[in-house]
Amino acid sequence: MIMWALAASSCKAFSTFSRRSPSLIRSFATTTNSEEEEITPIAADDTSICNLEAEVLEKLKSPFLRVMRDRGFLHQCTGISNLDDKLMEEGATSAYLGFDATADSLHVGSLLQIMILRHWQKSGNRPVVLIGGATSKVGDPTGKDESRVLLTDEIIKKNTDGISQVFQKFLTFEGKDDENKSDTDAIMVNNDDWLGKLNYLDFLREYGTQFSINRMMSFESVKQRLTREAPFSFLEFNYMILQAYDFLELYRRYNAVLQLGGSDQWGNMVSGIELGRKCEGTQLFALTAPLITTSDGKKMGKTAGGAMWLNADRLSEYDYWQFWRNTSDEDVIRFLKLFTELPMDKINELEELTGADINSAKVVLADEATTLLHGKECLEKIHQTTQNMFAGAGESTKGLPRMILTGDDLEGGFGILDAFVQLKLATSKKEARRLIQGGGAKLEGDKINDERLKLTSEDFEGGRTEIILRAGKKRAGVVEFQQ
């Protein structure tokens, strides 16, 4: 449901941000009194409006919106002054963010949204995590050149179980003990609970009149898809209606008045606000974060080695730490603001570093981001492994990804290409083959020249139980032999 990449750099202070990047702050007029009135986007290049909005943003009072502003999360927001007042005047307020179950793990590309939910809860509010068990059966067309592959119920169930794990690391959920419950406890819900029970004709009659095809066709995500060669199916076209209905249903069930998301979801989010106004006469809100790319224009969370998964069974703690450690000089301060909870004054100190000293800021980023996901306990093992790898000590391999081979596996030999893929040092045999041809693959420090090489019992003679494979200078894995 949610894909994004980075569009703007962070600045030392919001006043600088508002002067340098007015186009990133979009103002939207909201009304709640008349069904005929709609939320109308105000032109981003209208500098007088943007300057006025920038003044409003400088005067924000609620802790959540101030964090969103100061750390670079804020991109678009409806009725931001009204939302600011609401957060200051009322107690714990509910907001939701949706995640479709398109894979069995989320990756770093989803981390920005998870951090927003975390800040929301730490500001004294209640996060509602929406798992798109039903919308995953349709497939979000946003930003796609062609229709998504339709998933079976079994795959969606497996993916739902997989992606649900990570939220426990970042949010505090409702406990079973009533004495320990809090108004800010997060809840996790699945839209299949209501979308899966809808009667098609009843739904069309009750809600179909609330959606204008003319308006839906004006959404940027729809226009982009219609210009491409692949057909835009009626199934996918319904996705925005279902997402809008989710907002209405979550308001009715949990009093969720704010939807959070990436800026690519803006049209769908606005549709949900309008549906809430028309059906319930209430003012709902939407807030989006910018699309995030790295400074070289690459999509956040994707590398040459594949996706940076958040589940430990898909990506080791060591590889996750290395991903952040390898951040470019241009991105490190920006990512410290977005992906860690390091205080802003400390980040501002790190921003003064230059030259090789910037590497210490990258280690801080890697440590802080890894601690949030995997816990602080794994850092000692990761640091020791890193020190040994680069110092040539070689005593500890505990933090490296690992695979196990038995005598049966080695009988006849185990292909070196398979080993690189299984250790996730390469995403495919083709990539492993290119790695060998480029001279980047090593076995115990020796360059591998033959892609047909096989590991045999001879590689573990003399009581040896482990051998290390390397992909480039910074990635390694262990092949362990067990009798």
PDB file of C-alpha atoms in Angstrom, residues 14 28 49 91 94 103 123 136 142 161 176 178 187 207 211 236 244-245 284 291-292 305 328 377 392 426 454 457:
ATOM      1  CA  PHE A  14      12.523  24.751  10.280  1.00  0.00           C
ATOM      2  CA  PHE A  28      -5.140  22.510   1.538  1.00  0.00           C
ATOM      3  CA  ILE A  49       0.071  30.833   0.026  1.00  0.00           C
ATOM      4  CA  GLY A  91      -6.749  13.549  24.917  1.00  0.00           C
ATOM      5  CA  SER A  94      -6.527   7.810  17.063  1.00  0.00           C
ATOM      6  CA  ALA A 103       5.285  -9.835   1.041  1.00  0.00           C
ATOM      7  CA  SER A 123       3.201  12.122  21.609  1.00  0.00           C
ATOM      8  CA  SER A 136      -4.167  -7.099  -0.874  1.00  0.00           C
ATOM      9  CA  THR A 142      -0.234   3.446  -7.359  1.00  0.00           C
ATOM     10  CA  ASP A 161       1.586 -13.065   9.832  1.00  0.00           C
ATOM     11  CA  LYS A 176      -4.453  -8.597  28.157  1.00  0.00           C
ATOM     12  CA  ASP A 178      -6.849  -4.392  32.107  1.00  0.00           C
ATOM     13  CA  ILE A 187      -4.198  -1.750  18.063  1.00  0.00           C
ATOM     14  CA  TYR A 207     -21.617   4.600  -1.234  1.00  0.00           C
ATOM     15  CA  PHE A 211     -17.626   9.020  -5.595  1.00  0.00           C
ATOM     16  CA  GLU A 236      -7.527  -1.857  -9.516  1.00  0.00           C
ATOM     17  CA  ALA A 244     -11.558   5.633   1.276  1.00  0.00           C
ATOM     18  CA  TYR A 245     -14.135   3.313   2.845  1.00  0.00           C
ATOM     19  CA  LEU A 284     -11.219  13.983   9.148  1.00  0.00           C
ATOM     20  CA  LEU A 291       8.675  10.198  -1.004  1.00  0.00           C
ATOM     21  CA  ILE A 292      12.191   9.176  -0.020  1.00  0.00           C
ATOM     22  CA  GLY A 305      21.954  -7.097  -3.037  1.00  0.00           C
ATOM     23  CA  SER A 328      26.369   8.214   1.837  1.00  0.00           C
ATOM     24  CA  GLU A 377      22.021  -6.503  22.710  1.00  0.00           C
ATOM     25  CA  GLY A 392      41.929  -9.437   9.945  1.00  0.00           C
ATOM     26  CA  ALA A 426      23.646 -12.538  -3.938  1.00  0.00           C
ATOM     27  CA  LYS A 454      31.989 -26.729  -5.256  1.00  0.00           C
ATOM     28  CA  SER A 457      34.499 -32.171   2.824  1.00  0.00           C
TER      29      SER A 457
END
